[in-house]
Coordinates of C-alpha atoms in Angstrom, one line a residue:
X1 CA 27.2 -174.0 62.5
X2 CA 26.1 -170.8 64.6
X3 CA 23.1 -169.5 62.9
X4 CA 21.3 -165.9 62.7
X5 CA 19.4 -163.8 61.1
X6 CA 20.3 -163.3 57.7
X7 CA 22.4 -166.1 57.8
X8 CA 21.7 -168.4 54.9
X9 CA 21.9 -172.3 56.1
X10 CA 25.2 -173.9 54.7
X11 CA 24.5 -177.5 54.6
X12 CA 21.4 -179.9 56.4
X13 CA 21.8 -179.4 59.6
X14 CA 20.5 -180.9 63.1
X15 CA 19.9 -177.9 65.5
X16 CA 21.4 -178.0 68.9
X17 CA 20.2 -175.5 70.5
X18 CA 17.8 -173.0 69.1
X19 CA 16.3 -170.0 70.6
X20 CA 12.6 -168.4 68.6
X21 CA 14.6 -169.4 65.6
X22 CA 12.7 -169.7 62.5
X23 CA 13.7 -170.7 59.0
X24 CA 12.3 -169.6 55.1
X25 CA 11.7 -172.6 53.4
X26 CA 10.2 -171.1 50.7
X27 CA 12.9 -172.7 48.5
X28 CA 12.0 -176.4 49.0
X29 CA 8.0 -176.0 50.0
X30 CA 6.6 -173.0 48.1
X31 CA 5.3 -171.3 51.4
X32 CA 6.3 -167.9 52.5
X33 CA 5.7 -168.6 55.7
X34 CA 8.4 -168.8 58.3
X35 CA 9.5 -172.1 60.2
X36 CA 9.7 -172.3 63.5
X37 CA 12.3 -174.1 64.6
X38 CA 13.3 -176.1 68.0
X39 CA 16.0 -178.2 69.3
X40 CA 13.4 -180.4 71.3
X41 CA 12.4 -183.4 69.3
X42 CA 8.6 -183.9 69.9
X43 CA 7.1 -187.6 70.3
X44 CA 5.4 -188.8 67.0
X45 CA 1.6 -189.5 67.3
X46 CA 0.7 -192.9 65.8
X47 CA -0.5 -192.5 62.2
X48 CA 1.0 -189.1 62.2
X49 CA 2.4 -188.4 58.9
X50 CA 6.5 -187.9 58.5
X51 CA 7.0 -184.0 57.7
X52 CA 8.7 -183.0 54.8
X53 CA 10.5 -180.3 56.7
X54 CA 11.5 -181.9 60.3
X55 CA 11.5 -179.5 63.7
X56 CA 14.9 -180.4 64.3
X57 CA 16.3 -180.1 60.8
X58 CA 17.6 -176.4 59.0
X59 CA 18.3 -177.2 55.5
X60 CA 20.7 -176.1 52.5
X61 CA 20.0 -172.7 51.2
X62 CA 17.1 -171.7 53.6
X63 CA 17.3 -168.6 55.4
X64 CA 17.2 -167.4 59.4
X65 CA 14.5 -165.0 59.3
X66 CA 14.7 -164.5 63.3
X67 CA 16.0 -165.7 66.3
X68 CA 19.6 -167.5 66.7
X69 CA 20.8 -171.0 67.1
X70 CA 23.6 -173.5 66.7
X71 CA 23.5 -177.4 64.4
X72 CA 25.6 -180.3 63.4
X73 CA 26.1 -180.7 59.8
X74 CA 24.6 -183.7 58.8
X75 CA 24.4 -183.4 54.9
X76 CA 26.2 -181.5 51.9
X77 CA 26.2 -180.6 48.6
X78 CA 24.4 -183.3 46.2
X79 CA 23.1 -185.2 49.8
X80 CA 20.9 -182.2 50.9
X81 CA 17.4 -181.7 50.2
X82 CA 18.7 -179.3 47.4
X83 CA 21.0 -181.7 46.2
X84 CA 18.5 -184.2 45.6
X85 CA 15.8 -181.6 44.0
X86 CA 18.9 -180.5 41.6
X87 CA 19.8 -184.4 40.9
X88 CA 16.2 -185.4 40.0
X89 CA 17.0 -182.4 37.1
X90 CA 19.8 -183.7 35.9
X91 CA 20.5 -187.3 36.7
X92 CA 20.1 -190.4 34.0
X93 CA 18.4 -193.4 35.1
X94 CA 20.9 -196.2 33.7
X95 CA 18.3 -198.7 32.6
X96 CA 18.8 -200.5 29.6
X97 CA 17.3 -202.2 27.3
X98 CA 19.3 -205.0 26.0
X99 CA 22.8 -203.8 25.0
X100 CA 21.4 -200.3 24.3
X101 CA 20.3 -197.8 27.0
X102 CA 16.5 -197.5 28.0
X103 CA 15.5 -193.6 27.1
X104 CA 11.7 -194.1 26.8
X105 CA 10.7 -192.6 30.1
X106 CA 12.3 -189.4 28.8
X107 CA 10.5 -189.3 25.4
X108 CA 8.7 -186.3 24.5
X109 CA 5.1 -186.5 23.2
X110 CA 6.6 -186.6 19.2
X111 CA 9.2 -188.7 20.0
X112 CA 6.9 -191.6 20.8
X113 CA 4.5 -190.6 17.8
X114 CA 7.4 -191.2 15.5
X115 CA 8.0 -194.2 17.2
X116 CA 4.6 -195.4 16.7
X117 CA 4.6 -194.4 13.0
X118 CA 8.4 -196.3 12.4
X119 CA 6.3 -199.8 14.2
X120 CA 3.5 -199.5 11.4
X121 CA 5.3 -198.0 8.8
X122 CA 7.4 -201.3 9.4
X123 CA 4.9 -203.9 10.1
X124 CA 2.9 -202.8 6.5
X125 CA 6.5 -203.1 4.9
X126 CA 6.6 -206.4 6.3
X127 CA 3.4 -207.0 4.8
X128 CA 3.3 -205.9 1.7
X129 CA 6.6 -207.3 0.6
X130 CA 5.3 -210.9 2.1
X131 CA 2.3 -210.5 -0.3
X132 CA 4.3 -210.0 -3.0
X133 CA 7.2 -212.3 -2.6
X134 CA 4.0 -215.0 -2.0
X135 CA 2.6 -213.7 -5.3
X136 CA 5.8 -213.7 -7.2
X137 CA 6.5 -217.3 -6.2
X138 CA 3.0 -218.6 -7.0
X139 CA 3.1 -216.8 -10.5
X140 CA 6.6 -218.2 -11.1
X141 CA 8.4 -214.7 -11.4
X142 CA 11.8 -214.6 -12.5
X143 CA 14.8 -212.4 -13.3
X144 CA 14.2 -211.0 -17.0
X145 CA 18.0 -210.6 -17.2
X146 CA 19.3 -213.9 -15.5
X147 CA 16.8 -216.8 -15.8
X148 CA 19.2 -218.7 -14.2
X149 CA 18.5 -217.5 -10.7
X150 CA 15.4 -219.3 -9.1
X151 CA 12.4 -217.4 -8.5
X152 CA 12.3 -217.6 -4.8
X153 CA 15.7 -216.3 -4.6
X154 CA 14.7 -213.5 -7.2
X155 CA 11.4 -212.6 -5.1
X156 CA 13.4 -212.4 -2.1
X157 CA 15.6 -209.8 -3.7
X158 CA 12.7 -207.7 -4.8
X159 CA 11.3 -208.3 -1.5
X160 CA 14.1 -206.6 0.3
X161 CA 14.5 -203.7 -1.5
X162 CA 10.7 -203.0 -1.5
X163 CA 11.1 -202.8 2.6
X164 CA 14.2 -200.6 2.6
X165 CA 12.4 -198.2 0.1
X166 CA 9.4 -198.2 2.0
X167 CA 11.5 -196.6 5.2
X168 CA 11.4 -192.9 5.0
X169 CA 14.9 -192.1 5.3
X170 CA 14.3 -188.3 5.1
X171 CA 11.7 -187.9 8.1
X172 CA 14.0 -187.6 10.9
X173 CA 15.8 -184.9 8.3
X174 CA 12.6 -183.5 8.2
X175 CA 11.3 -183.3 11.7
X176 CA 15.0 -182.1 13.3
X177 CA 14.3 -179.1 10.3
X178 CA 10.9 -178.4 11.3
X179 CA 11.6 -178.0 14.9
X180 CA 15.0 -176.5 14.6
X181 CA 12.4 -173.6 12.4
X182 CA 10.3 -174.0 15.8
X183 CA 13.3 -173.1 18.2
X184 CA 14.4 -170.0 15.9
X185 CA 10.9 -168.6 15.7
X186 CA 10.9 -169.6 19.9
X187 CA 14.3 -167.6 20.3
X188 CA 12.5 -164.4 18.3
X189 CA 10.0 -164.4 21.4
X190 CA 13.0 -164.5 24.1
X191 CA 12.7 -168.3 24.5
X192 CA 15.5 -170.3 24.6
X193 CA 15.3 -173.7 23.9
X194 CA 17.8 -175.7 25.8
X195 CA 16.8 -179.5 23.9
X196 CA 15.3 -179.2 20.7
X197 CA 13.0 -181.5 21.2
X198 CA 11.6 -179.8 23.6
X199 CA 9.6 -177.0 21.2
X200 CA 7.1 -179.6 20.1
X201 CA 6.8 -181.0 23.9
X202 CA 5.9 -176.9 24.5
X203 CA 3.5 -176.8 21.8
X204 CA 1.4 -179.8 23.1
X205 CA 0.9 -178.7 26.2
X206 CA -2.6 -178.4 27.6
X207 CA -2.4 -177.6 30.9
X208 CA -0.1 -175.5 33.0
X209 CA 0.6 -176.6 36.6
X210 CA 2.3 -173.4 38.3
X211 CA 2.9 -172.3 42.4
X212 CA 2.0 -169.1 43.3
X213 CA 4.0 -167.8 45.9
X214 CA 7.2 -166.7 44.1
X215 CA 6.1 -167.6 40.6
X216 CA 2.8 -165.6 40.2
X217 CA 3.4 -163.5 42.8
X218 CA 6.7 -161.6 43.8
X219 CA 7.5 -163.2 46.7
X220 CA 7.4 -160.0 48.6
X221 CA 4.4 -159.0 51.2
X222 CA 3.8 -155.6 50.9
X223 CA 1.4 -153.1 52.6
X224 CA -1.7 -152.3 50.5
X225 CA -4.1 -151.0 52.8
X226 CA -4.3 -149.9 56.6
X227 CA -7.2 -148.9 59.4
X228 CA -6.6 -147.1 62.1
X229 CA -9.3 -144.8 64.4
X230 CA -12.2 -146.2 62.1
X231 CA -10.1 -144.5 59.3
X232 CA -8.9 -146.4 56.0
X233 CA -6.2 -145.9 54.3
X234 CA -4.5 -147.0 51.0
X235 CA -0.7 -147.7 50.4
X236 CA 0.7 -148.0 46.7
X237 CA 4.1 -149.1 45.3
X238 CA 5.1 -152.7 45.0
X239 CA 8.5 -154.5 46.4
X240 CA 10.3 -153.3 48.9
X241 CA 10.8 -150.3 47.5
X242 CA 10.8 -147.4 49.6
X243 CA 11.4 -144.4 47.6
X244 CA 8.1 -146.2 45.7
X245 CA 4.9 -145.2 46.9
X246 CA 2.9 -143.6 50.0
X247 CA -0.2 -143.2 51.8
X248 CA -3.6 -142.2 51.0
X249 CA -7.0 -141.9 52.1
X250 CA -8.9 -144.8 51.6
X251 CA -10.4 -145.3 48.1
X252 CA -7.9 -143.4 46.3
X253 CA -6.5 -144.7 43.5
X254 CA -2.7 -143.6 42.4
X255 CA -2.6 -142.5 38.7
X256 CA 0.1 -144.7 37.9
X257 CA 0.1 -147.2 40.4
X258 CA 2.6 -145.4 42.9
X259 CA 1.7 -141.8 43.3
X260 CA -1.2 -140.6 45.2
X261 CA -3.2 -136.6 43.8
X262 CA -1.9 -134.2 47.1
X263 CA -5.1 -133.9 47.7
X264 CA -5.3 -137.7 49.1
X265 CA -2.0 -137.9 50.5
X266 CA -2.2 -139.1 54.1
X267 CA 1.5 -138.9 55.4
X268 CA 1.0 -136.8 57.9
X269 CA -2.6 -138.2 59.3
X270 CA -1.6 -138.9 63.1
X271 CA -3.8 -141.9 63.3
X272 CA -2.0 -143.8 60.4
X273 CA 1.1 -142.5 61.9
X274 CA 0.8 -143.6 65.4
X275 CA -0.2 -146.8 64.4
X276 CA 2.8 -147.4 62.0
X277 CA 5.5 -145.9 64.8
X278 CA 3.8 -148.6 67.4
X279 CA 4.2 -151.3 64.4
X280 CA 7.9 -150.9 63.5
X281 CA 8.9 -150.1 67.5
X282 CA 7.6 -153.6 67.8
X283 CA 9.6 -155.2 64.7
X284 CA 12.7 -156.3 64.4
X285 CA 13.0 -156.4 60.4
X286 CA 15.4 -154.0 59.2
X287 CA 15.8 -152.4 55.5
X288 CA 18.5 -151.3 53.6
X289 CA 20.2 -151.6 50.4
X290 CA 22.6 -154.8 49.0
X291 CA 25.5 -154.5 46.8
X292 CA 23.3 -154.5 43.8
X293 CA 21.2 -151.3 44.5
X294 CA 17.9 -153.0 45.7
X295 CA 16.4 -152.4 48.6
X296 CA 16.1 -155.9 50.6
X297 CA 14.9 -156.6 54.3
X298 CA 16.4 -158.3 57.0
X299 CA 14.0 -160.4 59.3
X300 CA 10.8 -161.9 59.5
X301 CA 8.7 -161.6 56.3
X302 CA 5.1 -160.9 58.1
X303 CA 7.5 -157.8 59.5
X304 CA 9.0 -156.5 56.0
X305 CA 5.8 -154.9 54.9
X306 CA 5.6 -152.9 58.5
X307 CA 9.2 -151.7 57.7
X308 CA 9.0 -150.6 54.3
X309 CA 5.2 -148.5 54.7
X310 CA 6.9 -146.7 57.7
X311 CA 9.9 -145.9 55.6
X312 CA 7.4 -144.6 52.8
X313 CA 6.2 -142.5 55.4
X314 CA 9.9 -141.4 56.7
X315 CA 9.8 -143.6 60.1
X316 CA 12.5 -145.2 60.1
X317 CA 14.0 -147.9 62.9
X318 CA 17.3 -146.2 63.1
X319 CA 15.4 -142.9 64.1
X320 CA 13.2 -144.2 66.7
X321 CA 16.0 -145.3 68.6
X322 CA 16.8 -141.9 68.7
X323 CA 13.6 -141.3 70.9
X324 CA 13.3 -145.2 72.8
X325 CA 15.1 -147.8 73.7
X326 CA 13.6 -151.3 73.8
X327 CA 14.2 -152.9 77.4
X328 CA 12.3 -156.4 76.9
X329 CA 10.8 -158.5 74.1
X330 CA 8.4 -161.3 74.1
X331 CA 9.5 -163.2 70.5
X332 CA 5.7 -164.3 68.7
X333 CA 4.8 -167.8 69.5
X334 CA 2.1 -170.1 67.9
X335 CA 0.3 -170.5 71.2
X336 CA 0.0 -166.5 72.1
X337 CA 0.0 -165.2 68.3
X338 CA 1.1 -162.1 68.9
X339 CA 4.8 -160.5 69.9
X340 CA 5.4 -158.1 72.2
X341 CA 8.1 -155.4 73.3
X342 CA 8.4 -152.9 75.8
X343 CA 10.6 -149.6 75.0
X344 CA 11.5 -146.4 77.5
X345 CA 12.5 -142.6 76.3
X346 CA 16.3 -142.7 76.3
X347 CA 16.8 -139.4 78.0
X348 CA 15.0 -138.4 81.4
X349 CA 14.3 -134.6 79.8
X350 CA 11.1 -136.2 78.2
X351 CA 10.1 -132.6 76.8
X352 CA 13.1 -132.3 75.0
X353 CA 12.1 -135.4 73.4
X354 CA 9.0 -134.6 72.6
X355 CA 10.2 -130.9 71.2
X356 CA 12.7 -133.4 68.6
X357 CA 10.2 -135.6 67.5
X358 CA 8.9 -134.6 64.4
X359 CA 6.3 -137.3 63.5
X360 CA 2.8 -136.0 64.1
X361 CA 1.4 -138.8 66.7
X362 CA -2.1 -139.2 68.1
X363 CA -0.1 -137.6 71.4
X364 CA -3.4 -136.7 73.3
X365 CA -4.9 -140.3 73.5
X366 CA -2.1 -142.1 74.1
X367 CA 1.2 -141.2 75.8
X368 CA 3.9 -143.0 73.8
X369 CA 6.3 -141.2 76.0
X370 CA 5.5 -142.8 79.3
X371 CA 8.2 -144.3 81.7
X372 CA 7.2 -147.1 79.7
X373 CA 5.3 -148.6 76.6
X374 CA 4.3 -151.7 75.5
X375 CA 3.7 -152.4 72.0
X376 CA 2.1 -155.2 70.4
X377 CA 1.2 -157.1 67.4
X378 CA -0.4 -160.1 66.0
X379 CA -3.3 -161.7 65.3
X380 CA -6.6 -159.7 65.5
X381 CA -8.5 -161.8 67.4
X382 CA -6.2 -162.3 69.7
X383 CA -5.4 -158.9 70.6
X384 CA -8.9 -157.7 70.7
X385 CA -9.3 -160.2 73.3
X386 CA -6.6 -157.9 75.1
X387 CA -7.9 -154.4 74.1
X388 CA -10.2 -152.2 76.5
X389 CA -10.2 -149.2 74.5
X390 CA -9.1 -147.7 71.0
X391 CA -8.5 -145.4 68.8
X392 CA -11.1 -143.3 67.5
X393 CA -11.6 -140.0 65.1
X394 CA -14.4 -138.2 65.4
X395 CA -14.5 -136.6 62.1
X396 CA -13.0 -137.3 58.7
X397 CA -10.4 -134.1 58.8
X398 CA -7.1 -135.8 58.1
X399 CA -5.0 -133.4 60.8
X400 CA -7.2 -134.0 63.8
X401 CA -6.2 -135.3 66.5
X402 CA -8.3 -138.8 67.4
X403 CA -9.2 -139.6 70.7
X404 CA -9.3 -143.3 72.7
X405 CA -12.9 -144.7 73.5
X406 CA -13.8 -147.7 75.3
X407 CA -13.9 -151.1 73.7
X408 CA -18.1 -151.8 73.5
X409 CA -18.8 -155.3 71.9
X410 CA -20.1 -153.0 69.2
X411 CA -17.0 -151.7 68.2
X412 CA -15.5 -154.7 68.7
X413 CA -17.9 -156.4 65.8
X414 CA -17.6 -153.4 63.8
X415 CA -13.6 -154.2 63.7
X416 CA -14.1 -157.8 63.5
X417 CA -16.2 -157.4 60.5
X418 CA -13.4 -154.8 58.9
X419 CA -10.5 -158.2 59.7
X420 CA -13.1 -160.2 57.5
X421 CA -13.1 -157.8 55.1
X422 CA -9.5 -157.3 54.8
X423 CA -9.2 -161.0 54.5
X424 CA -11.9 -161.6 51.5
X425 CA -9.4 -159.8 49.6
X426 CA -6.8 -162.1 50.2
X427 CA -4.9 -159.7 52.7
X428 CA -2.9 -160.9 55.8
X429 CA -4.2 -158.5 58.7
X430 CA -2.0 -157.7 61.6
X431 CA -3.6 -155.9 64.7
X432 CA -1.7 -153.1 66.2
X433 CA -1.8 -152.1 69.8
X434 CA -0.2 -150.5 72.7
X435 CA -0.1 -149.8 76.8
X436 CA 1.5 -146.8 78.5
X437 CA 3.1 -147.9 82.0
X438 CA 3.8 -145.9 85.1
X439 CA 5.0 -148.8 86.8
X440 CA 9.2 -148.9 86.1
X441 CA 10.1 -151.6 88.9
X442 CA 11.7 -154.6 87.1
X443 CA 9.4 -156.9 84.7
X444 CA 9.2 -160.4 85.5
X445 CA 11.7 -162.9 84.1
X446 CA 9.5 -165.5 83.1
X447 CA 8.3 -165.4 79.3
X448 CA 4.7 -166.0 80.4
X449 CA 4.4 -164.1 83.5
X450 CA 5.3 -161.1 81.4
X451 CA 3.0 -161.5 78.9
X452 CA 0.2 -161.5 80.8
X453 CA 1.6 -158.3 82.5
X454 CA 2.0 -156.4 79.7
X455 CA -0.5 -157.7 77.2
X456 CA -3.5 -156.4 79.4
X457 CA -5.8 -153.2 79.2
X458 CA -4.3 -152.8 75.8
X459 CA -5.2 -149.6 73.3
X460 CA -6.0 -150.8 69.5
X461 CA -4.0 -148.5 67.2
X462 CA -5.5 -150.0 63.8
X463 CA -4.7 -152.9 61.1
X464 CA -2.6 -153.0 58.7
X465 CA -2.7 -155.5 55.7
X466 CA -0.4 -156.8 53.9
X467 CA -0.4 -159.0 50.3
X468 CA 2.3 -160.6 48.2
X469 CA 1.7 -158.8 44.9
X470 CA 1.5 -160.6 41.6
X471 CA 4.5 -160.6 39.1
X472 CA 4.1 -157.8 36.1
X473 CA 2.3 -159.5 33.3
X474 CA 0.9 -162.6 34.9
X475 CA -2.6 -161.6 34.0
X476 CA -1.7 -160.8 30.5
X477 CA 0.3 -164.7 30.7
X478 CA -2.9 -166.5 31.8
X479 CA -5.4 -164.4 29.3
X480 CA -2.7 -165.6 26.8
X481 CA -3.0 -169.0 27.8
X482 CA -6.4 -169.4 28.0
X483 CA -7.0 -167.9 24.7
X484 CA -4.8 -170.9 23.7
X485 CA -7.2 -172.9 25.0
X486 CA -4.3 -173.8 27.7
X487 CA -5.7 -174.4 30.9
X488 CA -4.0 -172.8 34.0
X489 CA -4.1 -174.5 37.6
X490 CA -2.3 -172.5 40.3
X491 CA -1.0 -175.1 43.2
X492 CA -0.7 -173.5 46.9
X493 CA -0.5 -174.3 50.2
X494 CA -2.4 -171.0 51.3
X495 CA -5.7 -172.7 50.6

């Protein structure tokens, strides 16, 4: 199996060869995250525990989100990691109990009520007809219409049909009545009931075990707030929606949860817009729309957000390419946490260029038309380790132009303590930064030797933070709920 990205895995599969590939598993663990993924099988530490999701191993229904490789089918259908989620749904256990099959591990809550009620409903039937058929005996008792029958034989008659009467034959009438009532009232509220007996099962709940990523939230980072040049800046719309949303000055709040007042508009601020034309010339995430109509993204999902804001704002992949061409890539790795690419103007009559481009950049502190550019992205602390100077404004007027300072351990706190407060709010923060290069003579081949040439004497461009919304009407769901005195546990792996 060749895989690449946008390729959804066929079948279990042991990787071959693999090259910066990485996997969503989002479908068997819950975690947006992307997998990395290797062909290299690493030496197990002792009293290391097994992983759920192996190195080596791409599984059923996943998707490449980046890179390329090629696997060996080791499992399909019902024997893949899918399979065996979908058969723990569906399959019967084949226990028995004597000549009849064993069911009481799938009994709902009322189910084993009622059975407890039928034991002591029986056991006082029992009981009361053994008092009596004692009673009758002892007194003599006998058959007013044939004396001729003995009296034990009489009492044992009487006896009998005490115990049948004293079985309700009408409850199980009763109950399938009352809950078939429950599943029409259930259907009335857009609930369809697949078992009947599951309605009472619903109604005794008392707590409610959910995930979060994908179930109260959308599965879908999106941009929500950005800094760049000690300037913030809010982004609305959820999804990956394009045509849904924009940019505004920081502290704005859109009417209707997607459109900005003009007045706060920010679309054409050349420090937000320098920073996102540095982000997406350093993505490889593409956007566009599926068969359905929606707008869905190719690539790595901590890149998706990036996209999508710059396409709010018009910037676009497709035209960029118009203005550079990327000549090297250095692919994010755990170790450096931060990717990397380097890009050159595609024509040699630079002013022309510059005449065509129509996006209003921060052109007079940082020359993104240089022979070269590196631009760069990742973790914040990382790349402030990296940065010498940045981005600043030197007042709050939206069109000016900012200007690059020096990197002073002050500023460098001051942005440190912004990151932290990005994260409180449960954001994902992604540093942006850049290097203009005179030097065009050939960049070194080895991965590591050109990371250390390029990601040096860097120029911080801003943040931008990212969150995976949460579904429309969760909050009114879990008010619901706990006014039902239903308690609500979220389980994640994000904390």
């Amino acid at each position: 199996v060749v895989l690449n990205p946008g390729d959804v895995v066929p079948a279990d599969s042991r990787l071959i060869f693999a090259t910066d590939l990485k996997v969503n598993e989002m479908l068997l663990t819950g975690e947006s995250e992307d997998v990395a993924k290797t062909d290299k099988v690493k030496k197990k530490k002792d009293g290391a525990p097994e992983k759920l999701t192996p190195e080596t191993m791409v599984f059923s229904s996943c998707t490449v989100k980046s890179g390329n490789g090629r696997a060996l089918v080791v499992r399909t259908g019902m024997d893949t990691r899918v399979g065996q989620i979908a058969a723990l749904l569906t399959s019967e256990t084949g226990d028995k109990k004597g000549c009849l099959p064993d069911t009481s591990a799938n009994q709902t809550p009322l189910q084993v009520e009622l059975g407890k009620l039928a034991v002591q409903i029986g056991f006082l039937a029992c009981g009361c007809c053994t008092i009596v058929f004692v009673v009758g005996v002892a007194v003599g008792a006998s058959d007013p219409d044939n004396d001729d029958i003995p009296s034990w034989l009489y009492m044992i008659l009487i006896a009998v049909t005490l115990t049948v009467a004293a079985i309700p034959e009408g409850l199980p009438l009763c109950v399938t009545i009352s809950l078939s009532t429950g599943c029409s009232d259930m259907v009335k509220e857009n609930v369809l009931m697949r078992k009947i007996a599951a309605v009472e099962t619903l109604g005794s709940a008392s707590i409610i075990c959910t995930d979060k990523t994908g179930t109260l939230t959308e599965g879908k980072m999106t941009t929500v707030k950005a800094w760049a040049a000690f300037r913030d800046y809010n982004v609305s719309g959820k999804g990956f929606d394009p045509t849904s949303g924009g940019v505004a000055r920081g502290g704005a709040v859109a009417a209707d949860e997607v459109n900005f007042d003009e007045a706060d508009k920010r679309d054409t601020d050349p420090c937000i817009t320098s920073l996102v034309v540095s982000a997406v010339l350093c993505s490889n995430a593409t956007l566009a729309r599926n068969e359905e109509g929606f707008w869905t993204p190719r690539g790595n999902s901590s890149e998706a957000p990036i996209i999508v804001l710059g396409a709010k704002m018009g910037i676009w992949p497709s035209d960029l390419e118009k203005f550079f061409g990327r000549i090297a890539e250095i692919p994010f790795s755990s170790s450096r946490k931060m990717m990397a690419t380097v890009v050159e103007p595609v024509k040699k009559d630079v002013a022309a260029l510059k005449e065509d481009f129509k996006y209003p950049i921060a052109a007079d502190a940082v020359d993104f038309f240089a022979p070269r550019v590196g631009h760069v992205k990742g973790a914040p602390n990382y790349i402030l380790e990296k940065c010498t100077s940045l981005l600043k404004s030197n007042d709050s007027d939206p069109t000016s132009q900012p200007t690059t300072a020096p990197m002073t351990p002050e500023l460098k706190a001051d942005i440190l303590k912004k990151v932290d407060e990005l994260s409180s709010q449960a954001l994902r923060v992604l540093a942006v930064a850049m290097r203009p290069l005179t030097d065009t003579s050939k960049l070194p081949e080895d991965v590591d030797a050109k990371f250390d040439y390029l990601c040096k004497d860097l120029v911080l461009v801003g943040l931008v933070a990212s969150i995976d919304p949460e579904r429309d009407g969760v909050k009114q769901a879990v008010s619901d709920a706990r006014n039902a005195s239903v308690r609500t546990v979220m389980i994640t792996g994000d904390y």
